[in-house]
Amino acid sequence: MPLGTDYTGQDCAVARSLEVVGERWTLLIIRDLFYGIRRYSELRKHIGLPPATLTDRLTGLVREGVVDRVAGSGARDEYELTAKGRALWPVVVGLAQWGNENYVEPERRMQYKHRTDNGDLNANGSCSICGAIPEAEDVLVQKTTPYPNDIFAAALQEPHRLLQPLRS
């Protein structure tokens, strides 16, 4: 018997949240939107998922009000996080920091810093200097060691403010 695709009957905030962001690839799309990757073609290139899957996930995120499809430069539409989507920042940084601590070698970790005072963000997303938990737009991200053939990681070798466009 195949597994269901939803959490019908679950009266739980975690289950409802997973209905929106719990499908495979969805959190990686949200992660990339935080990093500033906004174009469909660039999301597809960076994450490496089939076009039908990316279209399906983006359509669902737009339907749920997590992402907006907006006019970009030229004839290309772009995607950006709504306020509802930006509210996922603590979830994304928490997962990233957990992954750093448990699965990523120190020299390969993404670094997150508070833009105001350059303090490192700890596992719960708070600044090591001032103690504040900054909003996503007040976070700088940097990848000191890019992955081979990852043009976006290469672009992140310099500190980059979250939510600002990142071009390959």
Short mmCIF file of N, CA and C in Angstrom, two decimals:
data_model
loop_
_atom_site.label_atom_id
_atom_site.label_comp_id
_atom_site.label_asym_id
_atom_site.label_seq_id
_atom_site.Cartn_x
_atom_site.Cartn_y
_atom_site.Cartn_z
N MET A 1 0.85 -1.18 0.00
CA MET A 1 0.00 0.00 0.00
C MET A 1 0.90 1.24 0.00
N PRO A 2 0.72 2.16 -0.98
CA PRO A 2 1.58 3.35 -1.03
C PRO A 2 1.28 4.31 0.11
N LEU A 3 2.30 5.07 0.45
CA LEU A 3 2.13 6.09 1.48
C LEU A 3 1.27 7.22 0.97
N GLY A 4 0.53 7.83 1.85
CA GLY A 4 -0.27 8.99 1.49
C GLY A 4 0.63 10.19 1.23
N THR A 5 0.06 11.22 0.64
CA THR A 5 0.85 12.42 0.34
C THR A 5 0.47 13.60 1.22
N ASP A 6 -0.37 13.35 2.21
CA ASP A 6 -0.72 14.45 3.11
C ASP A 6 -0.89 13.91 4.52
N TYR A 7 -1.24 14.78 5.42
CA TYR A 7 -1.39 14.42 6.83
C TYR A 7 -2.84 14.60 7.28
N THR A 8 -3.76 14.19 6.43
CA THR A 8 -5.18 14.27 6.75
C THR A 8 -5.44 13.61 8.10
N GLY A 9 -6.20 14.30 8.91
CA GLY A 9 -6.53 13.76 10.22
C GLY A 9 -5.55 14.15 11.31
N GLN A 10 -4.47 14.79 10.96
CA GLN A 10 -3.50 15.24 11.95
C GLN A 10 -3.84 16.67 12.35
N ASP A 11 -4.25 16.85 13.57
CA ASP A 11 -4.55 18.19 14.07
C ASP A 11 -3.30 18.69 14.79
N CYS A 12 -2.32 19.08 14.00
CA CYS A 12 -1.00 19.40 14.54
C CYS A 12 -0.33 20.45 13.67
N ALA A 13 0.27 21.46 14.29
CA ALA A 13 0.93 22.54 13.55
C ALA A 13 2.10 22.01 12.73
N VAL A 14 2.84 21.04 13.25
CA VAL A 14 3.98 20.48 12.50
C VAL A 14 3.45 19.78 11.25
N ALA A 15 2.40 19.00 11.38
CA ALA A 15 1.83 18.30 10.23
C ALA A 15 1.34 19.30 9.18
N ARG A 16 0.65 20.35 9.61
CA ARG A 16 0.17 21.37 8.65
C ARG A 16 1.34 22.06 7.97
N SER A 17 2.39 22.35 8.71
CA SER A 17 3.58 22.98 8.11
C SER A 17 4.22 22.07 7.09
N LEU A 18 4.29 20.78 7.40
CA LEU A 18 4.88 19.82 6.46
C LEU A 18 4.05 19.69 5.20
N GLU A 19 2.75 19.92 5.30
CA GLU A 19 1.91 19.94 4.10
C GLU A 19 2.41 20.98 3.10
N VAL A 20 2.96 22.08 3.60
CA VAL A 20 3.39 23.19 2.75
C VAL A 20 4.86 23.06 2.36
N VAL A 21 5.73 22.75 3.31
CA VAL A 21 7.17 22.79 3.03
C VAL A 21 7.87 21.44 3.16
N GLY A 22 7.12 20.39 3.39
CA GLY A 22 7.75 19.11 3.68
C GLY A 22 8.04 18.20 2.51
N GLU A 23 7.60 18.56 1.31
CA GLU A 23 7.89 17.70 0.17
C GLU A 23 9.37 17.82 -0.21
N ARG A 24 9.90 16.73 -0.77
CA ARG A 24 11.29 16.73 -1.19
C ARG A 24 11.55 17.91 -2.11
N TRP A 25 12.63 18.58 -1.91
CA TRP A 25 13.14 19.73 -2.66
C TRP A 25 12.58 21.07 -2.20
N THR A 26 11.45 21.10 -1.55
CA THR A 26 10.80 22.38 -1.22
C THR A 26 11.68 23.25 -0.34
N LEU A 27 12.25 22.70 0.71
CA LEU A 27 13.11 23.52 1.58
C LEU A 27 14.38 23.97 0.88
N LEU A 28 14.86 23.20 -0.09
CA LEU A 28 16.04 23.65 -0.85
C LEU A 28 15.68 24.82 -1.76
N ILE A 29 14.48 24.82 -2.29
CA ILE A 29 14.02 25.98 -3.07
C ILE A 29 13.94 27.20 -2.16
N ILE A 30 13.35 27.03 -1.00
CA ILE A 30 13.24 28.15 -0.05
C ILE A 30 14.64 28.63 0.36
N ARG A 31 15.56 27.68 0.65
CA ARG A 31 16.94 28.05 0.98
C ARG A 31 17.54 28.92 -0.12
N ASP A 32 17.40 28.49 -1.38
CA ASP A 32 17.99 29.24 -2.47
C ASP A 32 17.34 30.61 -2.64
N LEU A 33 16.04 30.71 -2.39
CA LEU A 33 15.39 32.02 -2.45
C LEU A 33 15.95 32.94 -1.37
N PHE A 34 16.24 32.41 -0.18
CA PHE A 34 16.90 33.23 0.84
C PHE A 34 18.26 33.69 0.35
N TYR A 35 19.00 32.82 -0.32
CA TYR A 35 20.33 33.19 -0.81
C TYR A 35 20.28 34.21 -1.94
N GLY A 36 19.10 34.38 -2.54
CA GLY A 36 18.96 35.38 -3.59
C GLY A 36 18.89 34.80 -5.00
N ILE A 37 18.79 33.49 -5.11
CA ILE A 37 18.60 32.87 -6.42
C ILE A 37 17.11 32.96 -6.72
N ARG A 38 16.76 33.70 -7.77
CA ARG A 38 15.35 34.03 -8.00
C ARG A 38 14.76 33.51 -9.29
N ARG A 39 15.59 33.25 -10.27
CA ARG A 39 15.09 32.83 -11.57
C ARG A 39 14.86 31.32 -11.62
N TYR A 40 13.81 30.94 -12.33
CA TYR A 40 13.47 29.53 -12.49
C TYR A 40 14.69 28.75 -13.01
N SER A 41 15.32 29.26 -14.07
CA SER A 41 16.45 28.55 -14.67
C SER A 41 17.61 28.40 -13.69
N GLU A 42 17.83 29.40 -12.87
CA GLU A 42 18.93 29.33 -11.90
C GLU A 42 18.60 28.40 -10.75
N LEU A 43 17.35 28.41 -10.29
CA LEU A 43 16.94 27.45 -9.26
C LEU A 43 17.11 26.03 -9.79
N ARG A 44 16.69 25.81 -11.01
CA ARG A 44 16.80 24.48 -11.60
C ARG A 44 18.26 24.06 -11.72
N LYS A 45 19.09 24.97 -12.19
CA LYS A 45 20.51 24.66 -12.36
C LYS A 45 21.17 24.36 -11.01
N HIS A 46 20.87 25.15 -9.99
CA HIS A 46 21.54 24.98 -8.71
C HIS A 46 21.07 23.74 -7.96
N ILE A 47 19.78 23.51 -7.94
CA ILE A 47 19.25 22.38 -7.17
C ILE A 47 19.31 21.09 -7.98
N GLY A 48 19.18 21.20 -9.30
CA GLY A 48 19.29 20.04 -10.16
C GLY A 48 18.08 19.13 -10.17
N LEU A 49 16.90 19.71 -10.10
CA LEU A 49 15.71 18.87 -10.11
C LEU A 49 14.97 19.00 -11.44
N PRO A 50 14.16 18.02 -11.78
CA PRO A 50 13.44 18.05 -13.06
C PRO A 50 12.51 19.27 -13.15
N PRO A 51 12.33 19.81 -14.36
CA PRO A 51 11.47 20.98 -14.54
C PRO A 51 10.06 20.79 -13.98
N ALA A 52 9.45 19.63 -14.20
CA ALA A 52 8.08 19.40 -13.71
C ALA A 52 8.02 19.47 -12.19
N THR A 53 9.05 18.97 -11.52
CA THR A 53 9.08 19.00 -10.06
C THR A 53 9.25 20.42 -9.55
N LEU A 54 10.17 21.17 -10.17
CA LEU A 54 10.37 22.56 -9.76
C LEU A 54 9.09 23.37 -9.98
N THR A 55 8.46 23.20 -11.12
CA THR A 55 7.21 23.91 -11.40
C THR A 55 6.15 23.56 -10.36
N ASP A 56 6.02 22.29 -10.06
CA ASP A 56 5.04 21.84 -9.07
C ASP A 56 5.31 22.47 -7.70
N ARG A 57 6.55 22.45 -7.25
CA ARG A 57 6.88 22.98 -5.93
C ARG A 57 6.68 24.50 -5.89
N LEU A 58 7.11 25.20 -6.93
CA LEU A 58 6.92 26.66 -6.95
C LEU A 58 5.44 27.02 -7.01
N THR A 59 4.66 26.29 -7.79
CA THR A 59 3.22 26.54 -7.87
C THR A 59 2.58 26.37 -6.50
N GLY A 60 2.96 25.32 -5.79
CA GLY A 60 2.42 25.10 -4.45
C GLY A 60 2.82 26.19 -3.47
N LEU A 61 4.07 26.64 -3.55
CA LEU A 61 4.53 27.70 -2.65
C LEU A 61 3.84 29.03 -2.95
N VAL A 62 3.58 29.30 -4.23
CA VAL A 62 2.84 30.51 -4.60
C VAL A 62 1.40 30.39 -4.10
N ARG A 63 0.77 29.25 -4.32
CA ARG A 63 -0.61 29.02 -3.88
C ARG A 63 -0.74 29.21 -2.37
N GLU A 64 0.25 28.77 -1.60
CA GLU A 64 0.21 28.89 -0.14
C GLU A 64 0.63 30.26 0.36
N GLY A 65 1.05 31.16 -0.53
CA GLY A 65 1.45 32.50 -0.11
C GLY A 65 2.83 32.58 0.50
N VAL A 66 3.67 31.58 0.23
CA VAL A 66 5.04 31.56 0.76
C VAL A 66 5.97 32.27 -0.21
N VAL A 67 5.65 32.22 -1.49
CA VAL A 67 6.48 32.78 -2.56
C VAL A 67 5.58 33.59 -3.49
N ASP A 68 6.12 34.68 -4.02
CA ASP A 68 5.45 35.45 -5.07
C ASP A 68 6.21 35.29 -6.37
N ARG A 69 5.48 35.23 -7.46
CA ARG A 69 6.08 35.28 -8.80
C ARG A 69 5.99 36.73 -9.24
N VAL A 70 7.14 37.34 -9.53
CA VAL A 70 7.18 38.76 -9.85
C VAL A 70 7.91 38.99 -11.17
N ALA A 71 7.66 40.14 -11.77
CA ALA A 71 8.36 40.50 -13.00
C ALA A 71 9.83 40.74 -12.68
N GLY A 72 10.68 40.10 -13.44
CA GLY A 72 12.12 40.27 -13.26
C GLY A 72 12.69 41.15 -14.35
N SER A 73 13.99 41.17 -14.44
CA SER A 73 14.63 41.96 -15.50
C SER A 73 14.40 41.26 -16.84
N GLY A 74 14.22 42.05 -17.87
CA GLY A 74 13.94 41.47 -19.17
C GLY A 74 12.57 40.83 -19.19
N ALA A 75 12.45 39.74 -19.91
CA ALA A 75 11.16 39.07 -20.02
C ALA A 75 11.02 37.93 -19.01
N ARG A 76 11.95 37.80 -18.10
CA ARG A 76 11.94 36.68 -17.16
C ARG A 76 11.21 37.02 -15.88
N ASP A 77 10.32 36.13 -15.48
CA ASP A 77 9.73 36.25 -14.16
C ASP A 77 10.73 35.73 -13.14
N GLU A 78 10.57 36.19 -11.91
CA GLU A 78 11.41 35.74 -10.82
C GLU A 78 10.51 35.36 -9.65
N TYR A 79 11.10 34.69 -8.70
CA TYR A 79 10.39 34.27 -7.50
C TYR A 79 11.05 34.90 -6.30
N GLU A 80 10.22 35.34 -5.36
CA GLU A 80 10.77 35.89 -4.11
C GLU A 80 9.87 35.48 -2.96
N LEU A 81 10.49 35.40 -1.80
CA LEU A 81 9.76 35.02 -0.60
C LEU A 81 8.83 36.15 -0.16
N THR A 82 7.64 35.80 0.25
CA THR A 82 6.71 36.75 0.86
C THR A 82 7.09 36.90 2.34
N ALA A 83 6.36 37.72 3.06
CA ALA A 83 6.59 37.82 4.51
C ALA A 83 6.38 36.46 5.17
N LYS A 84 5.39 35.72 4.71
CA LYS A 84 5.14 34.38 5.24
C LYS A 84 6.34 33.47 4.96
N GLY A 85 6.91 33.58 3.79
CA GLY A 85 8.09 32.79 3.44
C GLY A 85 9.32 33.21 4.23
N ARG A 86 9.51 34.53 4.40
CA ARG A 86 10.67 35.01 5.17
C ARG A 86 10.58 34.59 6.63
N ALA A 87 9.36 34.34 7.10
CA ALA A 87 9.19 33.87 8.48
C ALA A 87 9.76 32.46 8.68
N LEU A 88 10.09 31.78 7.59
CA LEU A 88 10.72 30.46 7.67
C LEU A 88 12.22 30.53 7.95
N TRP A 89 12.79 31.74 8.00
CA TRP A 89 14.23 31.86 8.21
C TRP A 89 14.73 31.11 9.45
N PRO A 90 14.09 31.21 10.60
CA PRO A 90 14.60 30.45 11.75
C PRO A 90 14.64 28.94 11.50
N VAL A 91 13.69 28.43 10.74
CA VAL A 91 13.67 27.00 10.41
C VAL A 91 14.86 26.66 9.52
N VAL A 92 15.08 27.47 8.48
CA VAL A 92 16.17 27.20 7.53
C VAL A 92 17.52 27.32 8.21
N VAL A 93 17.75 28.38 8.97
CA VAL A 93 19.05 28.53 9.62
C VAL A 93 19.24 27.46 10.69
N GLY A 94 18.18 27.08 11.37
CA GLY A 94 18.28 26.01 12.36
C GLY A 94 18.69 24.68 11.73
N LEU A 95 18.06 24.34 10.61
CA LEU A 95 18.44 23.12 9.90
C LEU A 95 19.87 23.20 9.36
N ALA A 96 20.23 24.37 8.85
CA ALA A 96 21.59 24.55 8.33
C ALA A 96 22.62 24.40 9.43
N GLN A 97 22.38 25.01 10.58
CA GLN A 97 23.34 24.92 11.67
C GLN A 97 23.40 23.49 12.22
N TRP A 98 22.28 22.81 12.30
CA TRP A 98 22.25 21.42 12.74
C TRP A 98 23.03 20.55 11.76
N GLY A 99 22.81 20.78 10.47
CA GLY A 99 23.56 20.04 9.45
C GLY A 99 25.04 20.33 9.51
N ASN A 100 25.41 21.60 9.75
CA ASN A 100 26.83 21.95 9.90
C ASN A 100 27.46 21.16 11.04
N GLU A 101 26.79 21.15 12.17
CA GLU A 101 27.35 20.49 13.35
C GLU A 101 27.44 18.98 13.22
N ASN A 102 26.54 18.39 12.46
CA ASN A 102 26.47 16.93 12.41
C ASN A 102 26.95 16.29 11.12
N TYR A 103 27.01 17.04 10.02
CA TYR A 103 27.29 16.39 8.75
C TYR A 103 28.29 17.09 7.84
N VAL A 104 28.65 18.32 8.12
CA VAL A 104 29.51 19.06 7.21
C VAL A 104 30.85 19.35 7.89
N GLU A 105 31.92 19.08 7.17
CA GLU A 105 33.26 19.38 7.70
C GLU A 105 33.39 20.89 7.91
N PRO A 106 34.08 21.30 8.98
CA PRO A 106 34.17 22.74 9.30
C PRO A 106 34.60 23.63 8.14
N GLU A 107 35.54 23.17 7.33
CA GLU A 107 36.03 24.02 6.23
C GLU A 107 35.03 24.12 5.08
N ARG A 108 33.98 23.32 5.08
CA ARG A 108 33.00 23.34 4.00
C ARG A 108 31.67 23.96 4.42
N ARG A 109 31.60 24.47 5.62
CA ARG A 109 30.33 25.00 6.14
C ARG A 109 30.01 26.38 5.59
N MET A 110 28.71 26.61 5.45
CA MET A 110 28.21 27.94 5.14
C MET A 110 28.29 28.74 6.43
N GLN A 111 28.72 29.97 6.33
CA GLN A 111 28.82 30.83 7.51
C GLN A 111 27.72 31.89 7.47
N TYR A 112 27.09 32.10 8.62
CA TYR A 112 26.03 33.09 8.74
C TYR A 112 26.46 34.11 9.79
N LYS A 113 26.38 35.40 9.42
CA LYS A 113 26.80 36.47 10.32
C LYS A 113 25.73 37.55 10.40
N HIS A 114 25.64 38.16 11.57
CA HIS A 114 24.74 39.29 11.77
C HIS A 114 25.37 40.50 11.06
N ARG A 115 24.65 41.09 10.15
CA ARG A 115 25.17 42.20 9.34
C ARG A 115 25.56 43.40 10.19
N THR A 116 24.85 43.64 11.27
CA THR A 116 25.07 44.82 12.10
C THR A 116 26.42 44.80 12.80
N ASP A 117 26.80 43.66 13.38
CA ASP A 117 28.04 43.62 14.17
C ASP A 117 29.01 42.50 13.77
N ASN A 118 28.68 41.81 12.67
CA ASN A 118 29.53 40.74 12.14
C ASN A 118 29.66 39.53 13.07
N GLY A 119 28.73 39.40 14.02
CA GLY A 119 28.76 38.26 14.93
C GLY A 119 28.26 37.00 14.24
N ASP A 120 28.88 35.88 14.54
CA ASP A 120 28.43 34.59 14.00
C ASP A 120 27.06 34.24 14.58
N LEU A 121 26.23 33.59 13.76
CA LEU A 121 24.95 33.09 14.27
C LEU A 121 25.18 31.70 14.84
N ASN A 122 24.64 31.46 16.02
CA ASN A 122 24.80 30.14 16.64
C ASN A 122 23.67 29.21 16.19
N ALA A 123 23.60 28.04 16.78
CA ALA A 123 22.65 27.00 16.35
C ALA A 123 21.19 27.44 16.41
N ASN A 124 20.84 28.35 17.31
CA ASN A 124 19.44 28.80 17.36
C ASN A 124 19.23 30.10 16.58
N GLY A 125 20.24 30.53 15.83
CA GLY A 125 20.12 31.71 14.98
C GLY A 125 20.41 33.02 15.67
N SER A 126 20.87 33.00 16.92
CA SER A 126 21.16 34.26 17.60
C SER A 126 22.62 34.67 17.39
N CYS A 127 22.84 35.96 17.44
CA CYS A 127 24.16 36.54 17.21
C CYS A 127 25.06 36.30 18.41
N SER A 128 26.29 35.87 18.15
CA SER A 128 27.24 35.58 19.22
C SER A 128 27.74 36.85 19.92
N ILE A 129 27.53 38.00 19.32
CA ILE A 129 28.00 39.26 19.92
C ILE A 129 26.88 39.97 20.68
N CYS A 130 25.76 40.24 20.01
CA CYS A 130 24.71 41.03 20.66
C CYS A 130 23.55 40.19 21.20
N GLY A 131 23.49 38.92 20.81
CA GLY A 131 22.42 38.05 21.30
C GLY A 131 21.12 38.14 20.54
N ALA A 132 21.01 39.10 19.62
CA ALA A 132 19.78 39.25 18.85
C ALA A 132 19.61 38.09 17.88
N ILE A 133 18.36 37.79 17.55
CA ILE A 133 18.07 36.84 16.47
C ILE A 133 17.66 37.71 15.27
N PRO A 134 18.59 37.91 14.34
CA PRO A 134 18.32 38.85 13.25
C PRO A 134 17.32 38.31 12.24
N GLU A 135 16.59 39.22 11.64
CA GLU A 135 15.73 38.88 10.51
C GLU A 135 16.64 38.48 9.35
N ALA A 136 16.09 37.74 8.40
CA ALA A 136 16.90 37.24 7.29
C ALA A 136 17.62 38.35 6.54
N GLU A 137 16.95 39.49 6.34
CA GLU A 137 17.59 40.57 5.58
C GLU A 137 18.76 41.21 6.32
N ASP A 138 18.95 40.87 7.58
CA ASP A 138 20.09 41.37 8.36
C ASP A 138 21.17 40.31 8.55
N VAL A 139 21.16 39.29 7.68
CA VAL A 139 22.13 38.20 7.78
C VAL A 139 23.02 38.21 6.53
N LEU A 140 24.31 38.03 6.75
CA LEU A 140 25.27 37.84 5.67
C LEU A 140 25.61 36.36 5.62
N VAL A 141 25.69 35.82 4.42
CA VAL A 141 26.05 34.42 4.23
C VAL A 141 27.33 34.38 3.40
N GLN A 142 28.18 33.41 3.72
CA GLN A 142 29.43 33.26 2.98
C GLN A 142 29.82 31.79 2.94
N LYS A 143 30.31 31.38 1.80
CA LYS A 143 30.80 30.01 1.61
C LYS A 143 32.29 30.13 1.33
N THR A 144 33.13 29.78 2.30
CA THR A 144 34.57 30.00 2.14
C THR A 144 35.21 29.00 1.19
N THR A 145 34.66 27.81 1.07
CA THR A 145 35.20 26.80 0.16
C THR A 145 34.08 26.35 -0.77
N PRO A 146 34.07 26.83 -2.01
CA PRO A 146 32.97 26.44 -2.91
C PRO A 146 33.08 24.98 -3.34
N TYR A 147 31.94 24.41 -3.66
CA TYR A 147 31.92 23.08 -4.23
C TYR A 147 32.36 23.18 -5.68
N PRO A 148 33.05 22.17 -6.19
CA PRO A 148 33.45 22.20 -7.61
C PRO A 148 32.23 22.36 -8.50
N ASN A 149 32.37 23.20 -9.50
CA ASN A 149 31.33 23.42 -10.51
C ASN A 149 30.03 24.02 -9.95
N ASP A 150 30.06 24.61 -8.78
CA ASP A 150 28.87 25.26 -8.21
C ASP A 150 29.06 26.77 -8.31
N ILE A 151 28.49 27.36 -9.37
CA ILE A 151 28.70 28.78 -9.61
C ILE A 151 28.08 29.65 -8.52
N PHE A 152 27.05 29.16 -7.87
CA PHE A 152 26.42 29.96 -6.82
C PHE A 152 27.28 29.95 -5.56
N ALA A 153 27.85 28.80 -5.21
CA ALA A 153 28.76 28.76 -4.06
C ALA A 153 29.98 29.64 -4.33
N ALA A 154 30.43 29.68 -5.57
CA ALA A 154 31.55 30.55 -5.93
C ALA A 154 31.15 32.01 -5.73
N ALA A 155 29.91 32.36 -6.09
CA ALA A 155 29.44 33.73 -5.90
C ALA A 155 29.33 34.09 -4.43
N LEU A 156 29.18 33.09 -3.58
CA LEU A 156 29.05 33.33 -2.14
C LEU A 156 30.40 33.32 -1.42
N GLN A 157 31.50 33.34 -2.16
CA GLN A 157 32.79 33.42 -1.49
C GLN A 157 32.99 34.78 -0.84
N GLU A 158 32.27 35.76 -1.31
CA GLU A 158 32.23 37.07 -0.66
C GLU A 158 30.95 37.14 0.15
N PRO A 159 30.97 37.81 1.30
CA PRO A 159 29.73 37.91 2.08
C PRO A 159 28.59 38.47 1.24
N HIS A 160 27.43 37.85 1.36
CA HIS A 160 26.26 38.22 0.57
C HIS A 160 25.06 38.37 1.51
N ARG A 161 24.36 39.46 1.37
CA ARG A 161 23.19 39.72 2.21
C ARG A 161 22.03 38.86 1.73
N LEU A 162 21.41 38.13 2.64
CA LEU A 162 20.27 37.29 2.29
C LEU A 162 19.16 38.12 1.65
N LEU A 163 18.44 37.50 0.76
CA LEU A 163 17.30 38.04 0.06
C LEU A 163 17.69 39.03 -1.06
N GLN A 164 18.96 39.37 -1.18
CA GLN A 164 19.42 40.22 -2.27
C GLN A 164 19.70 39.33 -3.48
N PRO A 165 19.39 39.79 -4.71
CA PRO A 165 19.59 38.93 -5.87
C PRO A 165 21.03 38.43 -5.98
N LEU A 166 21.16 37.15 -6.28
CA LEU A 166 22.45 36.51 -6.49
C LEU A 166 22.43 35.97 -7.90
N ARG A 167 23.35 36.40 -8.71
CA ARG A 167 23.39 35.97 -10.11
C ARG A 167 24.59 35.07 -10.34
N SER A 168 24.35 34.09 -11.18
CA SER A 168 25.43 33.15 -11.53
C SER A 168 26.42 33.79 -12.47
#
